[in-house]
Amino acid sequence: MAAPLSDGERRKQISVRGIAGLGDVAEVRKSFNRHLHFTLVKDRNVATPRDYFFALAHTVRDHLVGRWIRTQQHYYERDPKLGLDLEELEEIEEDAGLGNGGLGRLAACFLDSMATLGLAAYGYGIRYEFGIFNQKIVDGWQVEEADDWLRYGNPWEKARPEYMLPVHFYGRVEHSPEGVKWVDTQVVLAMPYDTPVPGYKNNTVNTMRLWSAKAPNDFNLQEFNVGDYIEAVLDRNLAENISRVLYPNDNFFEGKELRLKQEYFVVAATLQDIIRRFKSSKFGCQDPVRTSFETFPDKVAIQLNDTHPALSIPELMRILVDVEKVDWDKAWEITKQTCAYTNHTVLPEALERWPVSMFEKLLPRHLEIIYALNQMHLDRVAALYPGDIDRLRRMSVIEEGDCKRINMAHLCVIGSHAVNGVARIHSDIVKNTVFKDFYELDPEKFQNKTNGITPRRWLLLCNPGLADVIAEKIGEDFVTDLSQLKKLLDFIDDETFIRDVAKVKQENKLKFSAYLEEHYKVKINPSSMFDIQVKRIHEYKRQLLNCLHAITLYNRKSDPSKSFVPRTIMIGGKAAPGYHMAKMIIKLITSIGEVVNNDPYVGDKLKVIFLENYRVSLAEKVIPAADLSQQISTAGTEASGTGNMKFMLNGALTIGTMDGANVEMAEEAGEENLFIFGMRVEEVEALDRQGYNAREYYDRIPELRQAIDQISSGFFSPRDPGCFRDVVNMLMHHDRFKVFADYEAYIKCQGQVDQLFMDPREWTKKVIRNIACSGKFSSDRTITEYAREIWGVEPSATKIPPPNLPRD
C-alpha cells in the first residue's frame, strides 16, 4: 500500500496540474527559464530560491495576463513537474499586509468570490509601502518592526503610469455665477498598480487596483527660486508619505491628518478612475464618449467598506455638481443610488468623527458640500418630526461641542441607498441602537449580509488533506457551491469517514507541531487538544478570559478530583502599538506561559504559547490544526468574525458566546454541536442597567479570586511583582466587557469540552456535522446576496474563453 501523500505533495500536484493547465508544459518550462535568466544579476551564476520564486511567479503571471485582458474585453465591451519545491517557493512570498484585522481579509475573500462568480468588479485600495507591522516578542513584550514587504519587488503587480491621476488638497473655494471652483490646491499624483485576481476555473481575472502617492515634478519647486532646491526635492516626501504606512489601529479611530489624507487620496483617485471608465465607450454604449450621468447608478455600484471611504459621497457630489455641471438634486439622487454602506463595528470608539477644523483646512469644498447635505437631511427630519430638537441633534452629520466633528457613519447612512451589517445579530443591533433614528426614518434601506470566507483559500489551499477526503465522498462541486457540504450529513456515522477526518486532523497537528518546534523552539504534545484563539488583541475579544481559564487549569494540576485533559493553549494576534492594555495582555499571556511551560509537574499536559506575528500565512497553518476555536467576545460587540467560519470549515469545534456569526453557526449546525456559554445580548444590556460589579464575582468564586490574586501578587511576574496592576485594576473597576460575569459559565463549558475530547469518535462526529453545516459561510453566498440585493447585478456562470481560443 502506497504511503499517504503529504500536504506538500498534494499541493504540489494541484500546483503542477494548474501550471500544466496553463498551456504546453514545454512552453511553461521555456518561459520559466527565460524569466530565470532575466532575474539573475549578470555577475552571479547561482540562482537563489528567491530567484526561482520570481521566475515561477512571472511565468504564472504571463499566463494570467492573457486571461486578464480577455476578461476586461468580455466585461466592458459586451456588458508536468518543473523540478522545484513549490512549497519552499510559497514560503518566500511575502504576505501583503494591507489591512487591519478581519476587514482586509474579508475584502480578499470578496475579490476571490467576485471573480469566481463572474462579476465585473474592481477592488480599490492604497498600496502601502509598509503594511501592518511585523510583531516580535522580546522578553514577553510586543515590539513592532516595519513590514518592508516590497523590498524585493512584487511580481504580481503591474504599474500603470498611463492611468496616473491628480489628487488635490488644501486650497480655497471660489463661488461665481459660472459655478464653484476649488483653487490654489496642492497636488499629489496617484499611480495605480494592478494585481490580477483570478476566478476559480472560469478564466475570469479581475483587477485589484492599489494607488501609490507620487509628488509631481514641480512639487514645491517654487523653493528653487530662493535657492533651496535640495530642500524642495526632499519635500517630495511630504506628498509621497500618503501611501507610506498603514495605520495599525483595528476597531479604534485615530484622528490624524495624514490618515484623513489617505482616505481622501484613495477616494479621489478611485472616483476619477470609475468616471473615466464610465465615460469611455464601454458597457455596450455606442457613443464615443458618454456625457450624461442619468445611467451612472445602473452601470456603477460603489460599496463603502466601513466609513474609511465615506468621502466618496461628497467627492462624487463635487465631481457631478462642480465639474460635470449636473443639477444638485439630480446629483444627490445619482450619488445615493450609486453608493451603499457596510457597517463593520458598533464600538463607539471605532466610529470615525473628524474635526471640522481639519476638513476646513484640508478639504474646504467637501466641508461645504457636507454642510449642505446635512441641512437637506435635517430639513427632512424636522418636517417629519416637528419640534423634536433632540432627534435633530442625534441625527445630524455635524456633532456640536467644544470640537465640532463630522460623524462619518451618519454621512454614509444618508448618502447610501442600502446600509447593511455583517451578521444577523449585528444588523439587528445596527437597526435597534446605533442607527435607530435612521432606521425609523428609512427602514427599507437596512439589510443584513452575513460575512463569508472563500473555500478556495480557506479549505482547498490551506487544508488539501481534508478537501481530498470530502471530495472522495461528495465530489468536487462543493468548491464553488459550499452548500453541497450538507451531503456529508449522510456520512456522520460512517466509520471510515470518521477515521479519515480524524486522521487528517492528526496529520495537520503533527505538521504544525513540527513547525512550532522549528520556529518557536517549543516541543508540544501533538495528541493534546489544540485550543486556539487567533485574532487582534482587544479587550472586547476577551483574551483575558482565556488567560483566566489557563491559570485555573494550572491551579488544578495537583487535584486528582479534577480531570486533566492535555491541552496546548495557543493565543496569537497583534496589538495596536498605542494600545497599552492590549500590549499588557500579550505580556500576561507570555508570562503565564513562562510559569506553566517550565513546571515539571505539569509536563506536557498543559502548554500556553503565544503565536508571534499572526498573519495570513500563519493562519493557513494553524487553522487546519485546531481542535478548539475560541470565539468568546462579549455578546453584542463582535460584528461578525470570519476566523470563526474558517475554524468551522476546517474541522475545529467552537467554544463561543452568542455573538456575531456564532449565532448563525449555532443555528446551522445545532447549538448542541457548539460549546455555547455566557450572557446573551439582552443579559449584557440588563447588567449594564443594574450596574456591573466585578468584586461581587471575585468574592463569590474561589478559583477566580485565586487567579486574580496570583496575577496581582506577581506570581507570574516574580521579577516585577507590580507588572500587571493595570490589568487587575481594569478587570476589577473598569471592565466594559464584563470578563468576570462570564467566567463561571466559561469554565463549566470548558469542562464539557474536556469530556467530549476524551471520546474521539463522538468529537469527530460533531466535527463532521460542523463541516457539513458550514456551507452558508461561503463568501460566494455573501457576494451573490450583495450582487442581487444591493448592486442589482446577477452572478454569471459563463466561462470566458482562454486567450488561445477565438472570442465569440
Short mmCIF file of N, CA and C in Angstrom, two decimals, residues 91-244:
data_model
loop_
_atom_site.label_atom_id
_atom_site.label_comp_id
_atom_site.label_asym_id
_atom_site.label_seq_id
_atom_site.Cartn_x
_atom_site.Cartn_y
_atom_site.Cartn_z
N GLU A 91 6.84 29.74 0.57
CA GLU A 91 7.27 30.34 1.83
C GLU A 91 8.03 31.64 1.60
N ILE A 92 8.60 31.82 0.40
CA ILE A 92 9.37 33.02 0.11
C ILE A 92 8.45 34.22 -0.10
N GLU A 93 7.26 33.95 -0.60
CA GLU A 93 6.35 35.06 -0.91
C GLU A 93 5.95 35.80 0.36
N GLU A 94 6.02 37.14 0.30
CA GLU A 94 5.65 37.98 1.45
C GLU A 94 4.13 38.08 1.56
N ASP A 95 3.62 38.10 2.80
CA ASP A 95 2.20 38.45 2.99
C ASP A 95 2.02 39.92 2.64
N ALA A 96 0.96 40.23 1.88
CA ALA A 96 0.64 41.64 1.60
C ALA A 96 -0.26 42.13 2.73
N GLY A 97 0.35 42.66 3.78
CA GLY A 97 -0.41 43.06 4.97
C GLY A 97 -1.01 44.44 4.80
N LEU A 98 -2.00 44.54 3.91
CA LEU A 98 -2.50 45.86 3.51
C LEU A 98 -3.77 46.26 4.26
N GLY A 99 -4.14 45.52 5.28
CA GLY A 99 -5.34 45.86 6.05
C GLY A 99 -5.17 45.48 7.50
N ASN A 100 -6.16 45.84 8.30
CA ASN A 100 -6.15 45.56 9.74
C ASN A 100 -7.13 44.45 10.07
N GLY A 101 -6.76 43.57 10.95
CA GLY A 101 -7.71 42.58 11.47
C GLY A 101 -8.46 41.88 10.35
N GLY A 102 -9.76 41.72 10.55
CA GLY A 102 -10.56 40.93 9.62
C GLY A 102 -11.02 41.67 8.38
N LEU A 103 -10.97 43.00 8.37
CA LEU A 103 -11.57 43.76 7.27
C LEU A 103 -10.82 43.53 5.96
N GLY A 104 -9.49 43.57 6.01
CA GLY A 104 -8.69 43.30 4.81
C GLY A 104 -8.84 41.88 4.34
N ARG A 105 -8.91 40.94 5.29
CA ARG A 105 -9.08 39.53 4.94
C ARG A 105 -10.43 39.31 4.26
N LEU A 106 -11.46 39.98 4.79
CA LEU A 106 -12.79 39.88 4.21
C LEU A 106 -12.78 40.38 2.77
N ALA A 107 -12.12 41.53 2.56
CA ALA A 107 -12.04 42.10 1.21
C ALA A 107 -11.36 41.12 0.25
N ALA A 108 -10.32 40.44 0.72
CA ALA A 108 -9.61 39.46 -0.13
C ALA A 108 -10.55 38.32 -0.52
N CYS A 109 -11.34 37.84 0.45
CA CYS A 109 -12.32 36.78 0.15
C CYS A 109 -13.35 37.26 -0.86
N PHE A 110 -13.80 38.51 -0.68
CA PHE A 110 -14.81 39.06 -1.58
C PHE A 110 -14.28 39.18 -3.00
N LEU A 111 -13.02 39.60 -3.16
CA LEU A 111 -12.45 39.70 -4.50
C LEU A 111 -12.38 38.33 -5.17
N ASP A 112 -11.99 37.32 -4.40
CA ASP A 112 -11.94 35.95 -4.93
C ASP A 112 -13.32 35.50 -5.39
N SER A 113 -14.33 35.78 -4.57
CA SER A 113 -15.70 35.36 -4.91
C SER A 113 -16.24 36.12 -6.11
N MET A 114 -15.96 37.43 -6.19
CA MET A 114 -16.48 38.21 -7.31
C MET A 114 -15.90 37.71 -8.64
N ALA A 115 -14.62 37.36 -8.64
CA ALA A 115 -14.02 36.81 -9.86
C ALA A 115 -14.61 35.44 -10.18
N THR A 116 -14.78 34.61 -9.15
CA THR A 116 -15.31 33.25 -9.35
C THR A 116 -16.76 33.29 -9.82
N LEU A 117 -17.52 34.31 -9.38
CA LEU A 117 -18.93 34.45 -9.78
C LEU A 117 -19.08 35.24 -11.08
N GLY A 118 -17.96 35.59 -11.72
CA GLY A 118 -18.03 36.28 -13.00
C GLY A 118 -18.60 37.68 -12.91
N LEU A 119 -18.38 38.36 -11.78
CA LEU A 119 -18.87 39.74 -11.64
C LEU A 119 -17.78 40.73 -12.05
N ALA A 120 -18.18 41.74 -12.81
CA ALA A 120 -17.23 42.75 -13.29
C ALA A 120 -16.92 43.71 -12.15
N ALA A 121 -15.88 43.41 -11.39
CA ALA A 121 -15.61 44.18 -10.18
C ALA A 121 -14.14 44.55 -10.07
N TYR A 122 -13.92 45.74 -9.53
CA TYR A 122 -12.57 46.18 -9.16
C TYR A 122 -12.51 46.28 -7.64
N GLY A 123 -11.37 45.92 -7.07
CA GLY A 123 -11.11 46.23 -5.67
C GLY A 123 -10.11 47.37 -5.62
N TYR A 124 -10.43 48.43 -4.90
CA TYR A 124 -9.54 49.60 -4.82
C TYR A 124 -8.98 49.75 -3.41
N GLY A 125 -7.75 50.21 -3.33
CA GLY A 125 -7.15 50.46 -2.03
C GLY A 125 -5.87 51.25 -2.18
N ILE A 126 -5.09 51.32 -1.10
CA ILE A 126 -3.81 52.03 -1.10
C ILE A 126 -2.68 51.00 -1.14
N ARG A 127 -1.69 51.28 -1.94
CA ARG A 127 -0.50 50.41 -2.00
C ARG A 127 0.49 50.91 -0.93
N TYR A 128 0.25 50.47 0.29
CA TYR A 128 1.12 50.90 1.39
C TYR A 128 2.53 50.34 1.20
N GLU A 129 3.51 51.22 1.30
CA GLU A 129 4.90 50.76 1.22
C GLU A 129 5.21 49.86 2.41
N PHE A 130 4.66 50.23 3.57
CA PHE A 130 4.82 49.41 4.77
C PHE A 130 3.43 49.04 5.28
N GLY A 131 3.11 47.75 5.26
CA GLY A 131 1.79 47.30 5.68
C GLY A 131 1.72 47.14 7.20
N ILE A 132 0.83 46.28 7.65
CA ILE A 132 0.71 46.04 9.09
C ILE A 132 2.07 45.57 9.60
N PHE A 133 2.53 46.12 10.71
CA PHE A 133 3.88 45.85 11.22
C PHE A 133 4.11 44.36 11.47
N ASN A 134 5.38 43.97 11.42
CA ASN A 134 5.76 42.64 11.88
C ASN A 134 5.91 42.69 13.40
N GLN A 135 5.39 41.68 14.05
CA GLN A 135 5.40 41.62 15.51
C GLN A 135 6.53 40.71 15.98
N LYS A 136 7.38 41.25 16.83
CA LYS A 136 8.39 40.43 17.51
C LYS A 136 8.05 40.42 18.99
N ILE A 137 8.31 39.30 19.64
CA ILE A 137 8.13 39.22 21.09
C ILE A 137 9.51 39.23 21.73
N VAL A 138 9.79 40.26 22.52
CA VAL A 138 11.09 40.42 23.18
C VAL A 138 10.85 40.49 24.68
N ASP A 139 11.39 39.50 25.39
CA ASP A 139 11.19 39.43 26.85
C ASP A 139 9.69 39.46 27.20
N GLY A 140 8.89 38.85 26.33
CA GLY A 140 7.46 38.74 26.60
C GLY A 140 6.63 39.93 26.14
N TRP A 141 7.28 40.98 25.65
CA TRP A 141 6.57 42.19 25.21
C TRP A 141 6.51 42.24 23.69
N GLN A 142 5.43 42.84 23.16
CA GLN A 142 5.37 43.09 21.71
C GLN A 142 6.31 44.22 21.33
N VAL A 143 7.09 43.97 20.29
CA VAL A 143 7.92 45.02 19.68
C VAL A 143 7.55 45.05 18.20
N GLU A 144 7.35 46.27 17.66
CA GLU A 144 6.94 46.39 16.26
C GLU A 144 8.16 46.61 15.36
N GLU A 145 8.11 45.95 14.20
CA GLU A 145 9.12 46.20 13.16
C GLU A 145 8.39 46.56 11.87
N ALA A 146 8.97 47.46 11.09
CA ALA A 146 8.35 47.85 9.82
C ALA A 146 8.25 46.64 8.89
N ASP A 147 7.14 46.55 8.20
CA ASP A 147 6.90 45.44 7.27
C ASP A 147 7.30 45.89 5.86
N ASP A 148 8.56 45.69 5.53
CA ASP A 148 9.10 46.14 4.25
C ASP A 148 8.79 45.09 3.17
N TRP A 149 7.51 44.89 2.92
CA TRP A 149 7.08 43.75 2.08
C TRP A 149 7.47 43.91 0.62
N LEU A 150 7.79 45.13 0.21
CA LEU A 150 8.12 45.37 -1.20
C LEU A 150 9.63 45.42 -1.46
N ARG A 151 10.44 45.07 -0.45
CA ARG A 151 11.88 45.28 -0.61
C ARG A 151 12.47 44.48 -1.77
N TYR A 152 11.90 43.32 -2.09
CA TYR A 152 12.40 42.53 -3.21
C TYR A 152 11.53 42.70 -4.46
N GLY A 153 10.61 43.66 -4.41
CA GLY A 153 9.67 43.82 -5.51
C GLY A 153 8.46 42.93 -5.32
N ASN A 154 7.47 43.08 -6.20
CA ASN A 154 6.24 42.29 -6.12
C ASN A 154 5.91 41.80 -7.53
N PRO A 155 6.13 40.51 -7.79
CA PRO A 155 5.98 40.01 -9.17
C PRO A 155 4.55 40.04 -9.68
N TRP A 156 3.56 40.16 -8.79
CA TRP A 156 2.16 40.05 -9.22
C TRP A 156 1.59 41.38 -9.71
N GLU A 157 2.22 42.50 -9.31
CA GLU A 157 1.64 43.80 -9.65
C GLU A 157 2.19 44.34 -10.95
N LYS A 158 1.40 45.21 -11.59
CA LYS A 158 1.87 45.91 -12.79
C LYS A 158 1.58 47.39 -12.61
N ALA A 159 2.63 48.21 -12.66
CA ALA A 159 2.44 49.66 -12.57
C ALA A 159 1.73 50.13 -13.83
N ARG A 160 0.77 51.07 -13.67
CA ARG A 160 0.03 51.60 -14.83
C ARG A 160 0.18 53.12 -14.87
N PRO A 161 1.38 53.63 -15.18
CA PRO A 161 1.59 55.09 -15.15
C PRO A 161 0.69 55.84 -16.12
N GLU A 162 0.19 55.12 -17.16
CA GLU A 162 -0.69 55.79 -18.13
C GLU A 162 -2.02 56.20 -17.50
N TYR A 163 -2.36 55.62 -16.34
CA TYR A 163 -3.61 55.97 -15.65
C TYR A 163 -3.37 56.80 -14.39
N MET A 164 -2.19 57.40 -14.29
CA MET A 164 -1.88 58.23 -13.12
C MET A 164 -2.82 59.44 -13.08
N LEU A 165 -3.25 59.80 -11.87
CA LEU A 165 -4.27 60.84 -11.71
C LEU A 165 -3.88 61.85 -10.64
N PRO A 166 -4.32 63.12 -10.78
CA PRO A 166 -4.03 64.12 -9.74
C PRO A 166 -5.07 64.07 -8.61
N VAL A 167 -4.60 64.28 -7.40
CA VAL A 167 -5.49 64.41 -6.23
C VAL A 167 -5.15 65.73 -5.55
N HIS A 168 -6.16 66.50 -5.20
CA HIS A 168 -5.97 67.86 -4.67
C HIS A 168 -6.22 67.92 -3.16
N PHE A 169 -5.43 68.77 -2.48
CA PHE A 169 -5.61 69.03 -1.05
C PHE A 169 -5.49 70.53 -0.79
N TYR A 170 -5.97 70.97 0.36
CA TYR A 170 -5.85 72.36 0.85
C TYR A 170 -6.53 73.34 -0.12
N GLY A 171 -5.96 74.51 -0.31
CA GLY A 171 -6.56 75.49 -1.21
C GLY A 171 -7.76 76.21 -0.61
N ARG A 172 -8.56 76.84 -1.52
CA ARG A 172 -9.74 77.60 -1.09
C ARG A 172 -10.83 77.44 -2.14
N VAL A 173 -12.02 77.87 -1.80
CA VAL A 173 -13.18 77.69 -2.69
C VAL A 173 -13.61 79.05 -3.24
N GLU A 174 -13.79 79.11 -4.56
CA GLU A 174 -14.29 80.33 -5.21
C GLU A 174 -15.71 80.09 -5.73
N HIS A 175 -16.65 80.95 -5.34
CA HIS A 175 -18.02 80.88 -5.85
C HIS A 175 -18.20 81.99 -6.87
N SER A 176 -18.74 81.66 -8.05
CA SER A 176 -19.01 82.67 -9.08
C SER A 176 -20.28 82.27 -9.82
N PRO A 177 -20.84 83.17 -10.65
CA PRO A 177 -22.05 82.81 -11.41
C PRO A 177 -21.84 81.58 -12.30
N GLU A 178 -20.58 81.34 -12.70
CA GLU A 178 -20.31 80.18 -13.56
C GLU A 178 -20.27 78.86 -12.76
N GLY A 179 -20.22 78.97 -11.44
CA GLY A 179 -20.16 77.76 -10.62
C GLY A 179 -19.12 77.87 -9.52
N VAL A 180 -18.76 76.74 -8.96
CA VAL A 180 -17.82 76.70 -7.83
C VAL A 180 -16.50 76.12 -8.29
N LYS A 181 -15.40 76.74 -7.84
CA LYS A 181 -14.07 76.21 -8.16
C LYS A 181 -13.27 76.04 -6.89
N TRP A 182 -12.54 74.94 -6.84
CA TRP A 182 -11.60 74.67 -5.73
C TRP A 182 -10.21 75.02 -6.28
N VAL A 183 -9.59 76.07 -5.76
CA VAL A 183 -8.38 76.60 -6.38
C VAL A 183 -7.21 76.65 -5.38
N ASP A 184 -6.03 76.95 -5.94
CA ASP A 184 -4.78 77.07 -5.15
C ASP A 184 -4.50 75.82 -4.32
N THR A 185 -4.79 74.68 -4.91
CA THR A 185 -4.62 73.42 -4.18
C THR A 185 -3.19 72.90 -4.30
N GLN A 186 -2.86 71.97 -3.42
CA GLN A 186 -1.61 71.22 -3.53
C GLN A 186 -1.95 69.90 -4.19
N VAL A 187 -1.17 69.54 -5.22
CA VAL A 187 -1.50 68.33 -5.99
C VAL A 187 -0.54 67.20 -5.64
N VAL A 188 -1.11 66.02 -5.47
CA VAL A 188 -0.35 64.78 -5.32
C VAL A 188 -0.82 63.83 -6.42
N LEU A 189 0.08 63.09 -7.02
CA LEU A 189 -0.31 62.16 -8.08
C LEU A 189 -0.57 60.77 -7.50
N ALA A 190 -1.59 60.11 -8.04
CA ALA A 190 -1.93 58.74 -7.63
C ALA A 190 -1.55 57.80 -8.76
N MET A 191 -0.56 56.96 -8.50
CA MET A 191 -0.10 55.99 -9.51
C MET A 191 -0.74 54.64 -9.23
N PRO A 192 -1.48 54.07 -10.20
CA PRO A 192 -2.11 52.78 -9.96
C PRO A 192 -1.18 51.60 -10.20
N TYR A 193 -1.29 50.61 -9.35
CA TYR A 193 -0.61 49.33 -9.52
C TYR A 193 -1.69 48.26 -9.55
N ASP A 194 -1.73 47.47 -10.60
CA ASP A 194 -2.78 46.48 -10.78
C ASP A 194 -2.29 45.07 -10.46
N THR A 195 -3.09 44.34 -9.73
CA THR A 195 -2.82 42.94 -9.40
C THR A 195 -3.96 42.09 -9.93
N PRO A 196 -3.66 41.00 -10.65
CA PRO A 196 -4.74 40.14 -11.18
C PRO A 196 -5.39 39.33 -10.07
N VAL A 197 -6.71 39.20 -10.14
CA VAL A 197 -7.47 38.39 -9.17
C VAL A 197 -8.20 37.31 -9.96
N PRO A 198 -7.65 36.09 -9.99
CA PRO A 198 -8.26 35.06 -10.84
C PRO A 198 -9.48 34.41 -10.18
N GLY A 199 -10.49 34.13 -10.99
CA GLY A 199 -11.62 33.33 -10.54
C GLY A 199 -11.25 31.86 -10.59
N TYR A 200 -12.11 31.03 -10.05
CA TYR A 200 -11.81 29.59 -9.97
C TYR A 200 -12.28 28.89 -11.24
N LYS A 201 -11.31 28.49 -12.06
CA LYS A 201 -11.56 27.66 -13.25
C LYS A 201 -12.58 28.26 -14.22
N ASN A 202 -12.61 29.61 -14.32
CA ASN A 202 -13.55 30.21 -15.28
C ASN A 202 -12.86 31.21 -16.21
N ASN A 203 -11.52 31.28 -16.12
CA ASN A 203 -10.71 32.18 -16.96
C ASN A 203 -10.96 33.66 -16.70
N THR A 204 -11.80 33.98 -15.72
CA THR A 204 -12.01 35.39 -15.35
C THR A 204 -10.83 35.85 -14.50
N VAL A 205 -10.29 37.00 -14.84
CA VAL A 205 -9.26 37.62 -14.00
C VAL A 205 -9.65 39.07 -13.77
N ASN A 206 -10.11 39.38 -12.57
CA ASN A 206 -10.49 40.75 -12.21
C ASN A 206 -9.26 41.53 -11.75
N THR A 207 -9.48 42.76 -11.34
CA THR A 207 -8.36 43.66 -11.01
C THR A 207 -8.48 44.20 -9.59
N MET A 208 -7.37 44.12 -8.87
CA MET A 208 -7.23 44.90 -7.64
C MET A 208 -6.30 46.06 -7.99
N ARG A 209 -6.81 47.27 -7.87
CA ARG A 209 -6.02 48.46 -8.22
C ARG A 209 -5.66 49.22 -6.95
N LEU A 210 -4.38 49.29 -6.67
CA LEU A 210 -3.89 49.98 -5.47
C LEU A 210 -3.15 51.24 -5.89
N TRP A 211 -3.41 52.33 -5.16
CA TRP A 211 -2.84 53.64 -5.51
C TRP A 211 -1.61 53.95 -4.66
N SER A 212 -0.57 54.44 -5.33
CA SER A 212 0.65 54.87 -4.65
C SER A 212 0.82 56.37 -4.88
N ALA A 213 1.20 57.11 -3.84
CA ALA A 213 1.33 58.57 -3.95
C ALA A 213 2.69 58.96 -4.52
N LYS A 214 2.66 59.85 -5.50
CA LYS A 214 3.89 60.37 -6.11
C LYS A 214 3.81 61.90 -6.12
N ALA A 215 4.94 62.54 -5.88
CA ALA A 215 4.97 64.00 -5.96
C ALA A 215 5.08 64.40 -7.42
N PRO A 216 4.33 65.44 -7.86
CA PRO A 216 4.53 65.94 -9.23
C PRO A 216 5.91 66.58 -9.34
N ASN A 217 6.45 66.66 -10.55
CA ASN A 217 7.81 67.18 -10.72
C ASN A 217 7.98 68.60 -10.23
N ASP A 218 6.90 69.39 -10.25
CA ASP A 218 7.03 70.78 -9.81
C ASP A 218 6.66 70.95 -8.34
N PHE A 219 6.56 69.83 -7.61
CA PHE A 219 6.13 69.91 -6.21
C PHE A 219 7.08 70.78 -5.40
N ASN A 220 6.56 71.90 -4.90
CA ASN A 220 7.31 72.81 -4.03
C ASN A 220 8.56 73.40 -4.67
N LEU A 221 8.66 73.30 -6.00
CA LEU A 221 9.89 73.81 -6.62
C LEU A 221 9.91 75.33 -6.70
N GLN A 222 8.85 75.99 -6.21
CA GLN A 222 8.95 77.44 -6.07
C GLN A 222 10.08 77.78 -5.09
N GLU A 223 10.39 76.80 -4.19
CA GLU A 223 11.51 76.99 -3.27
C GLU A 223 12.82 77.20 -4.04
N PHE A 224 12.87 76.65 -5.27
CA PHE A 224 14.07 76.75 -6.08
C PHE A 224 14.45 78.22 -6.32
N ASN A 225 13.41 79.07 -6.41
CA ASN A 225 13.66 80.49 -6.68
C ASN A 225 14.47 81.16 -5.57
N VAL A 226 14.36 80.63 -4.36
CA VAL A 226 15.15 81.20 -3.27
C VAL A 226 16.38 80.34 -2.98
N GLY A 227 16.71 79.50 -3.95
CA GLY A 227 17.97 78.77 -3.87
C GLY A 227 17.94 77.49 -3.06
N ASP A 228 16.73 77.11 -2.53
CA ASP A 228 16.71 75.90 -1.70
C ASP A 228 16.19 74.71 -2.48
N TYR A 229 16.87 74.41 -3.57
CA TYR A 229 16.47 73.32 -4.46
C TYR A 229 16.50 71.97 -3.73
N ILE A 230 17.54 71.72 -2.97
CA ILE A 230 17.69 70.43 -2.26
C ILE A 230 16.50 70.23 -1.32
N GLU A 231 16.16 71.27 -0.56
CA GLU A 231 15.05 71.18 0.38
C GLU A 231 13.75 70.90 -0.36
N ALA A 232 13.59 71.55 -1.52
CA ALA A 232 12.38 71.37 -2.31
C ALA A 232 12.24 69.93 -2.78
N VAL A 233 13.32 69.34 -3.23
CA VAL A 233 13.27 67.94 -3.69
C VAL A 233 13.01 67.00 -2.51
N LEU A 234 13.65 67.29 -1.37
CA LEU A 234 13.41 66.45 -0.18
C LEU A 234 11.97 66.54 0.28
N ASP A 235 11.35 67.69 0.07
CA ASP A 235 9.95 67.88 0.48
C ASP A 235 8.97 67.01 -0.31
N ARG A 236 9.45 66.42 -1.40
CA ARG A 236 8.58 65.50 -2.15
C ARG A 236 8.07 64.38 -1.24
N ASN A 237 8.85 64.07 -0.20
CA ASN A 237 8.42 63.04 0.75
C ASN A 237 7.09 63.37 1.39
N LEU A 238 6.81 64.68 1.57
CA LEU A 238 5.55 65.06 2.20
C LEU A 238 4.37 64.53 1.41
N ALA A 239 4.49 64.59 0.09
CA ALA A 239 3.42 64.06 -0.77
C ALA A 239 3.43 62.53 -0.74
N GLU A 240 4.62 61.96 -0.85
CA GLU A 240 4.71 60.50 -1.01
C GLU A 240 4.48 59.76 0.30
N ASN A 241 4.52 60.49 1.43
CA ASN A 241 4.20 59.86 2.73
C ASN A 241 2.76 59.35 2.78
N ILE A 242 1.90 59.87 1.91
CA ILE A 242 0.48 59.49 1.98
C ILE A 242 0.31 57.98 1.86
N SER A 243 1.09 57.33 1.02
CA SER A 243 0.95 55.87 0.88
C SER A 243 2.10 55.12 1.54
N ARG A 244 2.79 55.79 2.47
CA ARG A 244 3.98 55.16 3.08
C ARG A 244 3.62 54.01 4.02
#
